[in-house]
Every structure is written in structure tokens, then in C-alpha cells.
C-alpha positions as semicolon CSV with decimal commas, in nm:
position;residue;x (nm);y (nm);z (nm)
1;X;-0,729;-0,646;0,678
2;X;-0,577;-0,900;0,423
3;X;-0,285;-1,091;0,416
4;X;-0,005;-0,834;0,302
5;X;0,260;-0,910;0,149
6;X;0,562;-0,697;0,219
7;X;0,790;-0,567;-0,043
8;X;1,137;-0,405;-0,074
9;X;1,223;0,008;-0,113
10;X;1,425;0,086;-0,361
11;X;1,720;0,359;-0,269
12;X;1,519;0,642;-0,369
13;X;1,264;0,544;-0,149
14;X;1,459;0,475;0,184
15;X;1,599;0,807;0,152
16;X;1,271;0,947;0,102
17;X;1,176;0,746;0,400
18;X;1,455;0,871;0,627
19;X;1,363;1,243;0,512
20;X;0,973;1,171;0,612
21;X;1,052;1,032;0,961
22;X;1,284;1,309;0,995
23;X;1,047;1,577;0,918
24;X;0,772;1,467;1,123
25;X;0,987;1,378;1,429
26;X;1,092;1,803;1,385
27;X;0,710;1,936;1,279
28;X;0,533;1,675;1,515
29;X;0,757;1,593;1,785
30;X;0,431;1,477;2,037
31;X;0,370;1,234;1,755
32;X;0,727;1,047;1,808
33;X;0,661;0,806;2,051
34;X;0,357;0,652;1,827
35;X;0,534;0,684;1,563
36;X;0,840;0,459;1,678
37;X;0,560;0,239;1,834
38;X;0,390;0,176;1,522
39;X;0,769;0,139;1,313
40;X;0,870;-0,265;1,319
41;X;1,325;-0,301;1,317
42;X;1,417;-0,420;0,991
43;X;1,794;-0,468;1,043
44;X;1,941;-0,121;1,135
45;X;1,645;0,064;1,036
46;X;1,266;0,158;1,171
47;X;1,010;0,102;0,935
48;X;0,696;0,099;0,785
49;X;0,550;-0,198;0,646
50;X;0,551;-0,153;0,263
51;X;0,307;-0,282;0,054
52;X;0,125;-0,281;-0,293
53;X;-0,170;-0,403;-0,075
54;X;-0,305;-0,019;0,057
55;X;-0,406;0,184;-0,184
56;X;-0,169;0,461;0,007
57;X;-0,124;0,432;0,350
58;X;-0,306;0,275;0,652
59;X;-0,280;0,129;1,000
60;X;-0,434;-0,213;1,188
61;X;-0,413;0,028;1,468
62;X;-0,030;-0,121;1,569
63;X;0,163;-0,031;1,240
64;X;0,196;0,215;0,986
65;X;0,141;0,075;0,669
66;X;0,265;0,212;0,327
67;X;0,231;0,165;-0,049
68;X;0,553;0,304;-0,152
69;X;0,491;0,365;-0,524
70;X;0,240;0,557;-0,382
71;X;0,347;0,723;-0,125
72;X;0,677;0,878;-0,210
73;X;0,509;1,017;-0,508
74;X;0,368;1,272;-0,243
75;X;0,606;1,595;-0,131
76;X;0,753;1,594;0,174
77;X;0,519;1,812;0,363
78;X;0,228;1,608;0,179
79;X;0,393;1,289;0,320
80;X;0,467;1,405;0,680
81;X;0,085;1,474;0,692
82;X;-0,026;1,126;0,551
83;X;0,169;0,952;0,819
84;X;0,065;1,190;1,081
85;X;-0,287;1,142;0,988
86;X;-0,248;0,765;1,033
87;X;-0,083;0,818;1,369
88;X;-0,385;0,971;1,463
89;X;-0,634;0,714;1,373
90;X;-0,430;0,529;1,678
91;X;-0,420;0,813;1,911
92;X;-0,809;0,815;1,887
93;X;-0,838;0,439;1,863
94;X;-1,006;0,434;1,539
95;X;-0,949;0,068;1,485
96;X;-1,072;-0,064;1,811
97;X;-1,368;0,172;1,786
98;X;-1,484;0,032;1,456
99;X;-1,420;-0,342;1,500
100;X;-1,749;-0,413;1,717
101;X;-1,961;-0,266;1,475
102;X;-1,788;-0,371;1,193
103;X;-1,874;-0,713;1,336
104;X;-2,216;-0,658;1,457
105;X;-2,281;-0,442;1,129
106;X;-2,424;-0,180;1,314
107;X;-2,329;0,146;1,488
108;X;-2,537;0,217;1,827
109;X;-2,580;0,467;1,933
110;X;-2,617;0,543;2,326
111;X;-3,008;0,687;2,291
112;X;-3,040;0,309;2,169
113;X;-3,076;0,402;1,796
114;X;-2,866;0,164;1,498
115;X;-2,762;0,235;1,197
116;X;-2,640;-0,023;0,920
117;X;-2,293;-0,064;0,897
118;X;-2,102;0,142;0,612
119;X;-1,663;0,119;0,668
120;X;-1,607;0,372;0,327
121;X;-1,871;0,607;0,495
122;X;-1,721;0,542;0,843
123;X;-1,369;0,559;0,749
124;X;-1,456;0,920;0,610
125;X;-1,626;1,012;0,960
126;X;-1,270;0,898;1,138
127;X;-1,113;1,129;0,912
């Protein structure tokens, strides 16, 4: 990933924020220790790290990151499920599976076979 450059929430979006965490820490509570994991302390609060740099939300595979004039356009069920999903792509390791083939541009397989290399088409078969 890029350099990203973080960026402020506005009011409306911290609450929004605060009602997210809350509703996945109630509908996912197995999820809360990655969650707070992947959240870095910005003064009194756990967070994200927000950005215009994602397109809507992603993870480095240590922290949840978040395009907030994206994101909070999403309902609150909608968002709970976004951040769960990228929660998930840690549980499973997504981004230490893909970084050795990103590198090598290939993915082997154990019968010895390789394919090229695709990260949209492999970012679809993690999700």
C-alpha cells in the first residue's frame, strides 16, 4: 500500500463511528479482540485510520482502514458488515498470504502448477 495520508472526522462521523464499533462489538462480539487490535489510540478514542486514500475500506493486515466520505454513507448494518469483512481478511491472513506471490507474481500451487499474478482477481477470491 501507499503512503496514506490521514485525515480528520467531522462530528457526524465520530458519532457514526462510535455507533459502528458499538454495533459490531453487540452483533460480533468474537470479532472484538481484532477489532481493538487493528484500532490505533487517538487521544481518548480507538480508531480507524481515515483516509481519502481507499476507495472504502481496507486493511495492511494490522489496521482497519477507512474512507470516511465513503464509509458513513453506508447504514449501520451495511457498515458493521464492511468492517467485519475487513476483520476477516486478518483472521484468515489474507495479507500475509498474498504478499509472496504478489512478489514473485505468481500463485503456486502445491501439485507444482503457477499461475500469473492478478491482486483485483485475487482480492475477489479472498472475498
Amino acid at each position: 500500500m501507499t503512503k496514506i495520508t490521514e485525515i480528520e472526522l467531522t462530528p457526524t462521523q465520530h458519532r457514526k463511528w462510535i455507533e459502528t464499533r458499538s454495533a459490531l462489538l453487540w452483533k460480533c462480539p468474537a470479532f472484538t479482540y481484532i477489532l481493538f487490535q487493528m484500532l490505533c489510540r487517538k487521544g481518548d478514542d480507538l480508531a480507524a485510520i481515515f483516509t481519502k486514500d481507499v476507495p472504502i475500506a481496507a486493511t495492511d493486515g494490522s489496521n482497519l482502514i477507512l474512507n470516511p466520505e465513503k464509509f458513513f454513507e453506508f447504514s449501520l448494518d451495511e457498515r458493521v458488515f464492511i468492517v467485519a469483512h475487513e476483520i476477516l481478511h486478518c483472521i484468515l491472513n489474507h495479507c500475509s498470504l498474498a504478499l509472496p506471490m504478489r512478489r514473485s507474481n505468481k500463485v503456486k500451487f502445491v501439485d507444482g502448477t503457477e499461475l500469473p499474478y492478478d491482486q483485483q482477481l485475487m482480492n475477489v477470491a479472498m472475498d
